Amino acid sequence: MLDLDFSAAHPLTAYGWDDGFAESFTPHAGRGIVPGRIVRVDRGRVDAVVADGSGEGAGVRTVLADTALVATSDPMRVPCTGDWAAIDLENGLTGSHLDGVVRALLPRRTAFLRSTSSKRSEGQILAANVDHAVIAVSLADALDLGRIERFVSLAWESGAQPLVVLTKADLAGGPDTLAHLVADAETVAPGVQVLAVSSMTGEGVEVVTAVLAGGTSVLLGQSGAGKSTLANALLGEELQRVQAIRDRDGKGRHTTTTRDLRALPGGGVLIDTPGLRGVGMWDAGTGLSRTFSDVESLAEECRFHDCAHEAEPGCAVQEAVETGELPLRRLESYRKLLRENQRIVAKTDARLRAEIRRDWKQKQALGRHMMERKRGPQR
């Protein structure tokens, strides 16, 4: 009988296996079918960690599995790094160089999503079943508060706990300047811990390690944010190749090209991701409300419930801007992200309605075909 024990002795516990995932896996349990966590996705195949043996002394091993049975055209339902899966290691592999096939994906607890850059208005999943979304922001350049607000909103929406890490703290220009930068980041990310880190000096790395211990974390940020260097520091060895920043424009190269999940020495696992040049909003209304809780709290005091916060009388938001309580930049960023989110939601709804209409027409056509077959040939 398959051992679904989720105690500390279970070899997959270090990768996040617990009683909840064990319960989700129960309907899939069968001969040769085992639970595994996807650590990498590559062109219709995945690497996944599975238990290697059972009982005391059991470990884990990595298997290569085909995903044809769970293939879908929906980019948000495809296998993703961090997913838990039911993997068949015995059936349907005659003559194959693969170790197994993915029979099913277990329900996701959290999912970090963004909109794609395509005109089809589709969402893209970057990581699944994540506890912490680590947002890396470089201090080698001017602090981009708007980018922090964007990432934090998506992180809250994903269901994960955001963590802002200001990298390259050794380039900030001194302790006073660094303290101001941390304070600025905290202001635009209410309820989010902000840590300053230097992978070169080691400053702050131990604190980040302690925060991430025991859970699943995804490392996010634009190219050149120092993600790979931070990942190396957290993992304790240079597993990610670090490339220099381009001299002519300060832009980073895509050091990481795949989303890989690795175990952290202090406990927990880390998903490193390629640098993101653009992160579009994706149905992140709840995340925006949490990120801009100060703006929405002020809005509740406006005279009119549908106040646009522009020129209406009794607007508490505009009054806060005039008194300096609320920075104008903060209000403009809120408006920008809110408009962007509303556009993507409207496009998504329109696409969903079109799909429903198409399915309805297909069912109608099928119904007519069945009726004609039932009537038989006309004389």
Steps between C-alpha positions, in 0.01 A plus 500: 500500500629846409635692798340846508638583844565874528707492817849645517630154410335507156770574240282754314424706812808710430341589165166607652307172518237503777165353599306731268688391189486139618120524518486653151714218366287218647261469198800449271683243708554170321761256385808685388342845548686720747487865606775726373581868496587660168838670523539592133290512181650458155305446174238248597711334765564574866762416757336405829623385839342181636565288806783251461401217733295524820556502871807617686789592275287549189601785270382664181593460136427702189301341217425615146131477412288569192207745530296400193212371712454837674573715195263795453479816291422701814833661605383521861428127528824367356748325732711757682801500727371450853202284399436171678414219261388138487777326305469153350840333512392161365239525224516613139876540471603203286803595295508852645806671647271680746445385858126555508194701399305766686147370551358806679590825674388544859293812581715809545491696823658811355609610153701803393344629179573781257349600168695406191630758256293349223185660361299195600473628859602171654636442845828324570581306815855550626499282814257282694445416868719785623508631858727802445535718190847656527516820294860594424562869427849630425639803682762546229247728327235744622236318704197429281208525742244437228662167416486398865128587514435295187684189623356523851144525364548184293665326795208574733258382230689172464429405860867512597660732755706769323855575612691792347877452488708804405810347344847649452468691828875561492439740208235705683742770618516460876282391794287818511417482131426128531265562793307758294471261206366223723249745651386609151444138400307429820272796429386359164464144630282512814521184707803371306842438651781684320857376536822649368752240381848496355604168354854638469543578872244251632297774668140392558535155341455317832179693570354409160601137553319494835182652353488247216586190705242223491284624213496542124626831363516643150766755409370772266640817346614664181822411322803636684326513838759267650266201525752237395766636735245502782393145409863386517538661843182335631585160352853511637669418172528647153229303327391793286746654255530874560557734208615860508265790444530651152723805524324710240149503647514333842252235389541147622537187293268205553732294720222258600315356200271250671296489820678254727406382850786416737526408867642766734769391749308659789171334406238580241532521124566787259368550147728725298348664192637674191516879511164659421520800270127556531241389754143569397212505745271198499166530681679638806222707656548354848876539478466865398269565794762363741791682337312831490313457827595857596333644188188287535473582871501871414245439223252369756488852647412670170161674484390296197534123492585507126757778537765494227744693722551773244298818552198384700406701812572327827767270356709372790760357263569832328506674835767253619704574186475875560612470863785267410355204688474304174767545229358588159723233345328240717152604383608505135652153533176372655296641213736357240502147640125508563430599137736234371336235717151605393599474133640149537194386697270639229699327225505174693124516557445567129721202407311280746166609356626421148612153612160435661321608181727277290439201726124565490500510119702177485250330731212627287663365185564166670138487619370562147731231364376246756138585423559450127664161565208401721244589231690297244515565124207698356292328234 
